Tab-separated table of C-alpha atoms and ligand atoms in Angstrom:
chain	number	residue	atom	x	y	z
R	1	UNK	CA	133.677	101.921	-51.337
R	2	UNK	CA	137.092	103.553	-51.097
R	3	UNK	CA	137.409	107.247	-50.303
R	4	UNK	CA	138.450	109.433	-53.257
R	5	UNK	CA	141.851	111.125	-53.421
R	6	UNK	CA	141.612	114.503	-51.632
R	7	UNK	CA	142.097	117.612	-53.763
R	8	UNK	CA	145.391	119.481	-53.612
R	9	UNK	CA	143.615	122.279	-51.741
R	10	UNK	CA	142.411	119.827	-49.087
R	11	UNK	CA	145.909	118.387	-48.745
R	12	UNK	CA	147.465	121.838	-48.435
R	13	UNK	CA	145.006	122.663	-45.648
R	14	UNK	CA	146.461	119.758	-43.676
R	15	UNK	CA	149.774	121.644	-43.679
R	16	UNK	CA	152.054	119.386	-45.714
R	17	UNK	CA	155.581	119.146	-44.347
R	18	UNK	CA	158.718	119.795	-46.404
R	19	UNK	CA	157.076	121.680	-49.288
R	20	UNK	CA	158.874	124.502	-51.111
R	21	UNK	CA	157.520	128.042	-50.920
R	22	UNK	CA	156.731	129.063	-54.488
R	23	UNK	CA	156.425	132.801	-55.047
R	24	UNK	CA	154.072	132.533	-58.044
R	25	UNK	CA	151.031	130.349	-57.259
R	26	UNK	CA	149.540	130.983	-60.721
R	27	UNK	CA	152.652	129.581	-62.419
R	28	UNK	CA	152.508	126.543	-60.107
R	29	UNK	CA	148.825	125.967	-60.947
R	30	UNK	CA	149.668	126.195	-64.657
R	31	UNK	CA	152.377	123.539	-64.286
R	32	UNK	CA	150.053	121.216	-62.352
R	33	UNK	CA	147.384	121.615	-65.061
R	34	UNK	CA	149.962	120.795	-67.727
R	35	UNK	CA	151.213	117.701	-65.881
R	36	UNK	CA	147.674	116.405	-65.474
R	37	UNK	CA	147.460	116.169	-69.275
R	38	UNK	CA	150.712	114.243	-69.688
R	39	UNK	CA	150.606	110.471	-70.220
R	40	UNK	CA	151.297	108.323	-67.160
R	41	UNK	CA	154.923	107.248	-66.711
R	42	UNK	CA	153.999	103.756	-65.540
R	43	UNK	CA	150.965	101.558	-66.084
R	44	UNK	CA	148.778	100.656	-63.100
R	45	UNK	CA	149.020	96.971	-64.054
R	46	UNK	CA	152.800	97.151	-63.516
R	47	UNK	CA	152.235	98.548	-60.020
R	48	UNK	CA	149.958	95.573	-59.295
R	49	UNK	CA	152.611	93.209	-60.605
R	50	UNK	CA	155.206	94.791	-58.292
R	51	UNK	CA	152.758	94.498	-55.387
R	52	UNK	CA	152.360	90.781	-56.099
R	53	UNK	CA	156.155	90.383	-56.157
R	54	UNK	CA	156.460	92.276	-52.891
R	55	UNK	CA	153.897	89.902	-51.420
R	56	UNK	CA	156.375	87.128	-52.265
R	57	UNK	CA	159.083	89.059	-50.422
R	58	UNK	CA	156.804	89.530	-47.405
R	59	UNK	CA	156.151	85.788	-47.388
R	60	UNK	CA	159.911	85.045	-47.318
R	61	UNK	CA	160.132	83.715	-50.872
R	62	UNK	CA	162.173	86.522	-52.375
R	63	UNK	CA	164.550	89.375	-51.428
R	64	UNK	CA	164.204	93.059	-52.335
R	65	UNK	CA	167.143	95.072	-53.618
R	66	UNK	CA	166.211	98.752	-53.760
R	67	UNK	CA	168.859	101.301	-54.617
R	68	UNK	CA	170.049	104.342	-56.487
R	69	UNK	CA	170.971	107.965	-55.931
R	70	UNK	CA	170.096	109.924	-52.844
R	71	UNK	CA	169.119	112.733	-55.204
R	72	UNK	CA	169.043	112.332	-58.967
R	73	UNK	CA	170.046	115.445	-60.904
R	74	UNK	CA	168.956	116.579	-64.351
R	75	UNK	CA	172.585	116.777	-65.509
R	76	UNK	CA	173.161	113.138	-64.697
R	77	UNK	CA	170.395	111.908	-66.980
R	78	UNK	CA	172.875	110.523	-69.502
R	79	UNK	CA	173.152	107.054	-71.017
R	80	UNK	CA	176.413	106.421	-69.160
R	81	UNK	CA	175.059	107.407	-65.786
R	82	UNK	CA	171.842	105.400	-66.112
R	83	UNK	CA	173.742	102.386	-67.428
R	84	UNK	CA	176.230	102.654	-64.562
R	85	UNK	CA	173.537	102.594	-61.885
R	86	UNK	CA	171.633	99.761	-63.545
R	87	UNK	CA	174.839	97.790	-63.926
R	88	UNK	CA	175.686	98.045	-60.234
R	89	UNK	CA	172.177	97.031	-59.219
R	90	UNK	CA	172.117	94.084	-61.609
R	91	UNK	CA	175.587	92.978	-60.513
R	92	UNK	CA	174.505	93.118	-56.868
R	93	UNK	CA	171.361	91.178	-57.755
R	94	UNK	CA	173.411	88.500	-59.501
R	95	UNK	CA	175.640	88.144	-56.448
R	96	UNK	CA	172.582	87.816	-54.196
R	97	UNK	CA	170.745	85.419	-56.487
R	98	UNK	CA	173.704	83.202	-57.178
R	99	UNK	CA	175.498	83.251	-53.841
R	100	UNK	CA	172.381	83.073	-51.692
R	101	UNK	CA	170.090	81.257	-54.134
R	102	UNK	CA	167.126	83.528	-53.576
R	103	UNK	CA	165.077	85.322	-56.243
R	104	UNK	CA	165.842	89.045	-56.095
R	105	UNK	CA	163.269	91.732	-56.799
R	106	UNK	CA	164.996	94.770	-58.311
R	107	UNK	CA	163.690	98.279	-57.649
R	108	UNK	CA	165.608	101.484	-58.449
R	109	UNK	CA	165.624	104.756	-56.561
R	110	UNK	CA	165.505	106.220	-60.011
R	111	UNK	CA	163.405	108.012	-62.641
R	112	UNK	CA	161.776	110.397	-60.162
R	113	UNK	CA	164.044	110.739	-57.095
R	114	UNK	CA	164.467	114.512	-57.544
R	115	UNK	CA	163.062	116.061	-54.352
R	116	UNK	CA	164.691	116.082	-50.921
R	117	UNK	CA	163.427	116.782	-47.405
R	118	UNK	CA	165.828	119.109	-45.585
R	119	UNK	CA	166.480	119.862	-41.934
R	120	UNK	CA	166.487	123.627	-42.538
R	121	UNK	CA	164.570	125.951	-44.879
R	122	UNK	CA	167.631	128.109	-45.414
R	123	UNK	CA	171.367	127.777	-45.866
R	124	UNK	CA	173.851	130.427	-44.738
R	125	UNK	CA	177.328	130.897	-46.157
R	126	UNK	CA	179.249	133.818	-44.650
R	127	UNK	CA	176.699	136.601	-44.390
R	128	UNK	CA	174.445	135.310	-47.210
R	129	UNK	CA	171.300	133.310	-46.386
R	130	UNK	CA	169.362	131.618	-49.204
R	131	UNK	CA	166.634	128.960	-49.504
R	132	UNK	CA	168.063	125.495	-48.970
R	133	UNK	CA	168.553	123.145	-51.959
R	134	UNK	CA	165.522	120.829	-52.061
R	135	UNK	CA	166.504	118.743	-55.073
R	136	UNK	CA	166.481	119.498	-58.805
R	137	UNK	CA	162.681	119.200	-58.716
R	138	UNK	CA	162.602	122.451	-56.756
R	139	UNK	CA	165.741	124.565	-57.261
R	140	UNK	CA	169.408	124.354	-58.147
R	141	UNK	CA	172.374	123.451	-55.962
R	142	UNK	CA	174.275	126.587	-57.083
R	143	UNK	CA	174.421	129.092	-54.237
R	144	UNK	CA	172.874	132.207	-55.840
R	145	UNK	CA	169.477	133.810	-55.196
R	146	UNK	CA	168.295	133.038	-58.767
R	147	UNK	CA	169.387	129.380	-58.635
R	148	UNK	CA	167.917	128.750	-55.194
R	149	UNK	CA	164.511	130.256	-56.037
R	150	UNK	CA	161.925	127.420	-56.139
R	151	UNK	CA	160.790	127.244	-59.768
R	152	UNK	CA	157.613	125.268	-60.594
R	153	UNK	CA	158.755	124.760	-64.217
R	154	UNK	CA	161.242	122.261	-62.800
R	155	UNK	CA	158.355	119.856	-62.159
R	156	UNK	CA	157.889	119.579	-65.932
R	157	UNK	CA	161.609	118.855	-66.165
R	158	UNK	CA	161.220	116.099	-63.556
R	159	UNK	CA	158.534	114.515	-65.699
R	160	UNK	CA	160.660	114.756	-68.865
R	161	UNK	CA	163.841	113.442	-67.251
R	162	UNK	CA	161.956	110.628	-65.537
R	163	UNK	CA	160.341	109.675	-68.847
R	164	UNK	CA	163.659	109.479	-70.683
R	165	UNK	CA	165.304	107.587	-67.819
R	166	UNK	CA	162.476	105.051	-67.722
R	167	UNK	CA	162.575	104.723	-71.475
R	168	UNK	CA	166.251	103.766	-71.449
R	169	UNK	CA	165.856	101.483	-68.427
R	170	UNK	CA	163.034	99.618	-70.116
R	171	UNK	CA	165.157	99.268	-73.263
R	172	UNK	CA	168.158	98.021	-71.273
R	173	UNK	CA	166.315	95.435	-69.204
R	174	UNK	CA	164.289	94.019	-72.063
R	175	UNK	CA	166.634	94.672	-74.967
R	176	UNK	CA	169.615	92.460	-74.179
R	177	UNK	CA	171.784	94.528	-71.798
R	178	UNK	CA	170.629	92.460	-68.828
R	179	UNK	CA	171.149	89.102	-70.553
R	180	UNK	CA	172.497	86.793	-67.851
R	181	UNK	CA	174.816	85.219	-70.394
R	182	UNK	CA	176.727	88.497	-70.550
R	183	UNK	CA	177.091	89.253	-66.839
R	184	UNK	CA	180.852	89.084	-67.140
R	185	UNK	CA	180.827	92.048	-69.538
R	186	UNK	CA	178.842	94.338	-67.235
R	187	UNK	CA	181.909	95.369	-65.274
R	188	UNK	CA	184.494	94.991	-68.009
R	189	UNK	CA	185.418	98.667	-68.154
R	190	UNK	CA	186.426	98.879	-64.509
R	191	UNK	CA	189.941	98.341	-63.238
R	192	UNK	CA	190.396	94.791	-62.057
R	193	UNK	CA	192.327	95.237	-58.878
R	194	UNK	CA	190.379	94.228	-55.828
R	195	UNK	CA	189.235	91.071	-54.127
R	196	UNK	CA	185.652	92.217	-54.752
R	197	UNK	CA	186.522	92.186	-58.430
R	198	UNK	CA	188.000	88.714	-58.095
R	199	UNK	CA	184.958	87.335	-56.257
R	200	UNK	CA	182.682	88.888	-58.857
R	201	UNK	CA	184.746	87.348	-61.647
R	202	UNK	CA	184.480	83.982	-59.938
R	203	UNK	CA	180.687	84.278	-59.755
R	204	UNK	CA	180.387	85.347	-63.405
R	205	UNK	CA	182.553	82.394	-64.451
R	206	UNK	CA	180.335	80.027	-62.463
R	207	UNK	CA	177.233	81.574	-64.006
R	208	UNK	CA	178.844	81.167	-67.424
R	209	UNK	CA	179.266	77.442	-66.748
R	210	UNK	CA	175.706	77.128	-65.396
R	211	UNK	CA	174.408	78.882	-68.521
R	212	UNK	CA	176.417	76.639	-70.815
R	213	UNK	CA	174.965	73.639	-68.974
R	214	UNK	CA	171.426	74.926	-69.438
R	215	UNK	CA	171.926	75.738	-73.105
R	216	UNK	CA	173.427	72.286	-73.632
R	217	UNK	CA	170.306	70.818	-71.994
R	218	UNK	CA	168.130	72.799	-74.404
R	219	UNK	CA	166.915	75.475	-71.982
R	220	UNK	CA	166.450	78.762	-73.815
R	221	UNK	CA	164.233	80.851	-71.654
R	222	UNK	CA	163.155	84.497	-71.859
R	223	UNK	CA	164.001	84.829	-68.153
R	224	UNK	CA	167.711	84.400	-68.942
R	225	UNK	CA	167.625	87.268	-71.390
R	226	UNK	CA	165.573	89.943	-69.652
R	227	UNK	CA	164.967	91.157	-66.123
R	228	UNK	CA	162.087	92.930	-64.438
R	229	UNK	CA	163.060	96.255	-63.005
R	230	UNK	CA	160.817	98.733	-61.213
R	231	UNK	CA	161.121	102.440	-60.410
R	232	UNK	CA	160.524	104.099	-57.043
R	233	UNK	CA	161.078	107.414	-55.290
R	234	UNK	CA	160.005	109.367	-52.214
R	235	UNK	CA	156.557	110.907	-52.788
R	236	UNK	CA	157.530	114.284	-51.385
R	237	UNK	CA	156.176	117.067	-53.584
R	238	UNK	CA	152.420	116.877	-53.399
R	239	UNK	CA	151.817	118.972	-56.533
R	240	UNK	CA	153.856	116.634	-58.689
R	241	UNK	CA	152.577	113.356	-57.244
R	242	UNK	CA	148.970	114.551	-57.259
R	243	UNK	CA	149.195	115.754	-60.856
R	244	UNK	CA	150.432	112.335	-61.961
R	245	UNK	CA	147.725	110.440	-60.116
R	246	UNK	CA	145.284	108.795	-62.529
R	247	UNK	CA	142.179	106.696	-62.205
R	248	UNK	CA	143.016	103.270	-63.616
R	249	UNK	CA	140.611	102.395	-66.406
R	250	UNK	CA	140.540	98.692	-65.444
R	251	UNK	CA	139.680	99.084	-61.794
R	252	UNK	CA	138.457	102.703	-61.446
R	253	UNK	CA	140.923	103.173	-58.573
R	254	UNK	CA	143.715	105.799	-58.219
R	255	UNK	CA	147.388	105.121	-58.877
R	256	UNK	CA	150.290	107.539	-58.660
R	257	UNK	CA	151.702	106.892	-62.125
R	258	UNK	CA	154.978	108.750	-61.459
R	259	UNK	CA	156.549	105.444	-60.274
R	260	UNK	CA	155.675	101.834	-59.585
R	261	UNK	CA	156.314	102.256	-55.873
R	262	UNK	CA	156.438	105.461	-53.845
R	263	UNK	CA	157.535	105.855	-50.248
R	264	UNK	CA	156.848	108.122	-47.307
R	265	UNK	CA	159.955	109.701	-45.838
R	266	UNK	CA	160.884	109.774	-42.171
R	267	UNK	CA	160.107	113.503	-42.113
R	268	UNK	CA	156.701	113.402	-43.842
R	269	UNK	CA	155.037	110.427	-42.202
R	270	UNK	CA	152.929	112.364	-39.651
R	271	UNK	CA	149.943	110.086	-39.122
R	272	UNK	CA	147.381	112.857	-39.726
R	273	UNK	CA	149.545	114.746	-42.190
R	274	UNK	CA	148.935	115.480	-45.852
R	275	UNK	CA	151.343	112.846	-47.192
R	276	UNK	CA	149.689	109.999	-45.295
R	277	UNK	CA	146.240	111.312	-46.270
R	278	UNK	CA	147.261	111.280	-49.916
R	279	UNK	CA	149.226	108.043	-50.110
R	280	UNK	CA	146.704	105.943	-48.232
R	281	UNK	CA	144.183	106.451	-51.077
R	282	UNK	CA	146.559	105.212	-53.790
R	283	UNK	CA	146.690	101.608	-54.985
R	284	UNK	CA	150.482	101.516	-55.560
R	285	UNK	CA	152.684	99.459	-53.265
R	286	UNK	CA	153.915	101.886	-50.594
R	287	UNK	CA	157.168	102.261	-48.709
R	288	UNK	CA	157.355	103.712	-45.200
R	289	UNK	CA	160.640	104.964	-43.765
R	290	UNK	CA	161.016	104.500	-40.027
R	291	UNK	CA	163.769	105.973	-37.852
R	292	UNK	CA	164.833	105.177	-34.285
R	293	UNK	CA	162.479	107.684	-32.635
R	294	UNK	CA	159.331	105.915	-33.846
R	295	UNK	CA	157.414	103.949	-31.228
R	296	UNK	CA	155.652	100.662	-31.871
R	297	UNK	CA	152.338	102.523	-31.482
R	298	UNK	CA	153.391	105.074	-34.138
R	299	UNK	CA	154.237	102.339	-36.607
R	300	UNK	CA	151.051	100.370	-35.967
R	301	UNK	CA	148.952	103.544	-36.386
R	302	UNK	CA	150.652	104.174	-39.726
R	303	UNK	CA	150.118	100.565	-40.816
R	304	UNK	CA	146.420	100.836	-39.936
R	305	UNK	CA	146.093	103.932	-42.085
R	306	UNK	CA	148.180	102.819	-45.023
R	307	UNK	CA	147.212	99.159	-45.089
R	308	UNK	CA	143.746	98.825	-43.518
R	309	UNK	CA	143.016	95.627	-45.461
R	310	UNK	CA	146.245	93.776	-44.545
R	311	UNK	CA	146.909	93.489	-48.252
R	312	UNK	CA	149.914	91.318	-49.177
R	313	UNK	CA	152.684	93.397	-50.774
R	314	UNK	CA	151.020	96.710	-49.990
R	315	UNK	CA	153.434	97.897	-47.322
R	316	UNK	CA	157.221	97.866	-47.190
R	317	UNK	CA	158.677	99.176	-43.946
R	318	UNK	CA	162.139	100.564	-44.545
R	319	UNK	CA	163.968	100.919	-41.237
R	320	UNK	CA	166.939	103.306	-40.904
R	321	UNK	CA	167.942	103.075	-37.294
R	322	UNK	CA	171.699	103.538	-37.350
R	323	UNK	CA	174.215	100.800	-36.617
R	324	UNK	CA	174.299	101.533	-32.908
R	325	UNK	CA	170.519	101.516	-32.409
R	326	UNK	CA	169.155	98.874	-34.742
R	327	UNK	CA	169.496	95.935	-32.353
R	328	UNK	CA	167.387	97.634	-29.648
R	329	UNK	CA	165.049	99.778	-31.730
R	330	UNK	CA	163.915	97.263	-34.343
R	331	UNK	CA	162.583	94.238	-32.359
R	332	UNK	CA	159.616	96.007	-30.682
R	333	UNK	CA	158.486	97.352	-34.058
R	334	UNK	CA	158.701	93.994	-35.803
R	335	UNK	CA	156.818	92.358	-32.947
R	336	UNK	CA	154.093	95.020	-32.812
R	337	UNK	CA	153.465	94.917	-36.554
R	338	UNK	CA	153.519	91.116	-36.511
R	339	UNK	CA	150.916	91.147	-33.718
R	340	UNK	CA	148.491	93.001	-36.025
R	341	UNK	CA	148.501	89.921	-38.265
R	342	UNK	CA	150.035	91.728	-41.242
R	343	UNK	CA	152.840	90.369	-43.309
R	344	UNK	CA	154.796	93.462	-44.354
R	345	UNK	CA	158.111	93.591	-46.178
R	346	UNK	CA	160.930	94.532	-43.761
R	347	UNK	CA	163.765	96.351	-45.465
R	348	UNK	CA	167.019	97.721	-44.033
R	349	UNK	CA	168.190	101.169	-45.118
R	350	UNK	CA	171.688	101.163	-43.582
R	351	UNK	CA	172.457	104.626	-44.971
R	352	UNK	CA	170.284	107.304	-43.375
R	353	UNK	CA	170.965	106.463	-39.730
R	354	UNK	CA	174.739	106.452	-40.253
R	355	UNK	CA	175.546	109.877	-41.706
R	356	UNK	CA	178.132	112.086	-40.012
R	357	UNK	CA	180.403	115.018	-40.811
R	358	UNK	CA	184.010	114.110	-41.507
R	359	UNK	CA	186.877	116.053	-39.969
R	360	UNK	CA	187.369	117.561	-43.433
R	361	UNK	CA	183.779	118.876	-43.510
R	362	UNK	CA	182.239	116.292	-45.862
R	363	UNK	CA	178.985	114.564	-45.064
R	364	UNK	CA	179.948	110.906	-45.108
R	365	UNK	CA	179.137	107.371	-43.948
R	366	UNK	CA	181.484	104.612	-42.875
R	367	UNK	CA	181.190	101.379	-44.836
R	368	UNK	CA	181.728	99.472	-41.585
R	369	UNK	CA	178.638	101.157	-40.047
R	370	UNK	CA	176.598	100.297	-43.132
R	371	UNK	CA	177.627	96.639	-42.838
R	372	UNK	CA	177.050	96.695	-39.078
R	373	UNK	CA	173.480	97.964	-39.471
R	374	UNK	CA	172.756	95.314	-42.103
R	375	UNK	CA	174.124	92.655	-39.743
R	376	UNK	CA	172.038	94.043	-36.885
R	377	UNK	CA	168.948	93.876	-39.088
R	378	UNK	CA	169.668	90.224	-39.931
R	379	UNK	CA	170.401	89.435	-36.260
R	380	UNK	CA	167.052	90.889	-35.172
R	381	UNK	CA	165.046	89.022	-37.803
R	382	UNK	CA	166.933	85.789	-37.161
R	383	UNK	CA	166.151	86.088	-33.435
R	384	UNK	CA	162.466	86.802	-34.060
R	385	UNK	CA	162.050	84.244	-36.822
R	386	UNK	CA	160.911	86.910	-39.296
R	387	UNK	CA	162.162	87.360	-42.848
R	388	UNK	CA	164.819	90.044	-43.477
R	389	UNK	CA	163.127	91.100	-46.694
R	390	UNK	CA	165.630	93.404	-48.336
R	391	UNK	CA	168.063	96.290	-48.387
R	392	UNK	CA	167.648	99.898	-49.502
R	393	UNK	CA	170.930	101.498	-50.581
R	394	UNK	CA	172.175	104.870	-51.816
R	395	UNK	CA	174.693	104.046	-54.515
R	396	UNK	CA	176.111	105.080	-57.839
R	397	UNK	CA	177.818	103.325	-60.728
R	398	UNK	CA	180.679	105.775	-60.588
R	399	UNK	CA	183.944	105.478	-58.780
R	400	UNK	CA	183.103	108.295	-56.349
R	401	UNK	CA	184.709	108.944	-52.959
R	402	UNK	CA	181.778	109.774	-50.690
R	403	UNK	CA	181.672	106.991	-48.066
R	404	UNK	CA	184.801	105.981	-46.138
R	405	UNK	CA	186.117	102.431	-45.787
R	406	UNK	CA	185.349	99.380	-47.881
R	407	UNK	CA	187.731	97.384	-49.996
R	408	UNK	CA	189.535	100.474	-51.317
R	409	UNK	CA	190.013	101.605	-47.690
R	410	UNK	CA	188.908	105.135	-48.509
R	411	UNK	CA	190.010	107.537	-45.798
R	412	UNK	CA	188.501	110.872	-44.820
R	413	UNK	CA	191.414	112.549	-46.594
R	414	UNK	CA	190.346	110.846	-49.859
R	415	UNK	CA	186.792	112.215	-49.807
R	416	UNK	CA	187.659	115.386	-51.745
R	417	UNK	CA	188.981	113.411	-54.751
R	418	UNK	CA	185.561	112.629	-56.262
R	419	UNK	CA	182.813	113.856	-53.985
R	420	UNK	CA	179.928	114.427	-56.417
R	421	UNK	CA	176.641	113.793	-54.671
R	422	UNK	CA	173.997	116.513	-54.711
R	423	UNK	CA	172.807	115.347	-51.294
R	424	UNK	CA	173.844	112.292	-49.224
R	425	UNK	CA	177.064	110.242	-49.656
R	426	UNK	CA	176.587	107.132	-51.796
R	427	UNK	CA	178.417	103.819	-51.946
R	428	UNK	CA	180.580	103.593	-55.056
R	429	UNK	CA	180.509	100.547	-57.282
R	430	UNK	CA	183.162	98.549	-55.391
R	431	UNK	CA	181.580	99.307	-52.018
R	432	UNK	CA	178.150	98.336	-53.394
R	433	UNK	CA	179.405	94.994	-54.679
R	434	UNK	CA	181.260	94.359	-51.457
R	435	UNK	CA	178.049	95.001	-49.536
R	436	UNK	CA	176.183	92.605	-51.835
R	437	UNK	CA	178.685	89.858	-50.935
R	438	UNK	CA	178.170	90.560	-47.232
R	439	UNK	CA	174.378	90.417	-47.598
R	440	UNK	CA	174.661	87.250	-49.688
R	441	UNK	CA	176.715	85.620	-46.912
R	442	UNK	CA	173.998	86.411	-44.370
R	443	UNK	CA	171.282	85.164	-46.688
R	444	UNK	CA	173.226	82.016	-47.451
R	445	UNK	CA	173.631	81.295	-43.709
R	446	UNK	CA	169.875	81.632	-43.274
R	447	UNK	CA	169.410	79.609	-46.460
R	448	UNK	CA	170.848	76.541	-44.815
R	449	UNK	CA	167.689	76.568	-42.700
R	450	UNK	CA	165.433	77.091	-45.745
R	451	UNK	CA	164.216	74.674	-48.390
R	452	UNK	CA	166.495	74.476	-51.410
R	453	UNK	CA	164.720	76.399	-54.244
R	454	UNK	CA	165.163	73.518	-56.685
R	455	UNK	CA	163.520	71.097	-54.250
R	456	UNK	CA	160.755	73.618	-53.675
R	457	UNK	CA	160.212	73.905	-57.428
R	458	UNK	CA	160.202	70.162	-57.948
R	459	UNK	CA	157.806	69.732	-55.013
R	460	UNK	CA	155.381	72.194	-56.605
R	461	UNK	CA	155.499	70.469	-59.960
R	462	UNK	CA	154.926	66.897	-58.972
L	1	PEP	C1	166.062	109.304	-48.377
L	1	PEP	O1	165.753	108.114	-48.505
L	1	PEP	O2	166.714	109.932	-49.221
L	1	PEP	C2	165.684	109.993	-47.136
L	1	PEP	C3	165.629	111.305	-47.044
L	1	PEP	O3	165.470	109.139	-46.138
L	1	PEP	P1	164.680	109.300	-44.766
L	1	PEP	O4	163.298	109.787	-45.129
L	1	PEP	O5	164.680	107.922	-44.240
L	1	PEP	O6	165.456	110.279	-43.944
L	2	CO	CO1	169.541	110.243	-48.769
């Protein structure tokens, strides 16, 4: 018999990290009560389906691409913005699938990624000190006392914006936008000027020929026309996540229906803390962010709590070590988790360990560090004989200037041109595609050691 989900009061008694201080507890309670009556945003059966797909990733049969904004904002819930992010993710997935010949599981940091952990409770500008911005779920980025006041009504807004985002995503991925026969049109409105563009064009032309071949052979499959796409975010705000937790009518077990997959952040993964206590009771697939300070014993203790049954697909460990640390910090963790007998999904987040302040005062990341951490992650798994299961990227469909380097050779002096993030610097579309080509190259190298997927398929059939 599984233990029930603790009440919000019990969780608060554990002293949850990174929670806003609301000044009107009655208003907060009213919002939680209202959210409990709202329909779930995802269906528990979809979470199970994602878990089964993640089990395939853990077993080395598929690769996870997880990506999206660092912090979504209410203002950016527009058709263009959602389409832009989906388009980048699908383009990256096509590059990975075609160039590396592996199935790619697509999961967005989207439709719920509205709350941020922060290193300080307050922000000071000149002689004014105000509460820090904790994401649109909590307060507003504008630096005034009114805007920075944590407002519980924003949790209702998170629900509404997540619902409309998911609605459009579901329409796009099932309604024809993601049709593989139209991949070449996904990036048509961008300037064609880079070698990334040229490589992408080459791949879409090859896919066009492969499609024509299949159609000529009489293949007309649903899987060419639609894709499966899942939503994920950091389960940070306990009120919101708890209010959207429902008992699944099929299995009588609890699921957080705010997303298919939720993850524990580096700053809220205290083994006896409220977030772990809450998430370990849920049946969703879970992510766990791990930074360079974590010991093998820390990670194993978390695995024991979050995945006591060694359930395939249950746990995805997202490492964010930094380019300079990944090669030393990752191997002991992979070995210790492997020694428990679990098969977890290992994912590389090459963003959060590589943030620094530019000379011009912008928080940025160097594309070369991002690539270096990804390479380090592949090197470690290649050496240990484990499967580098995926990448977790902060990106946007827009042509922003937030990370330096990449094909456009963005310099620190260029950052001010289009620096739009509400939190961490994201890869723009060109940098994201360029990264996908780099990852595909690594996967393809490893692929020479793997069984060709067509042979595998034929072997299963006959
Ligand atoms: C994030 O993914 O946005 C984040 C805050 O990461 P981490 O918990 O790894 O610092
Ligand atoms: Co971030």
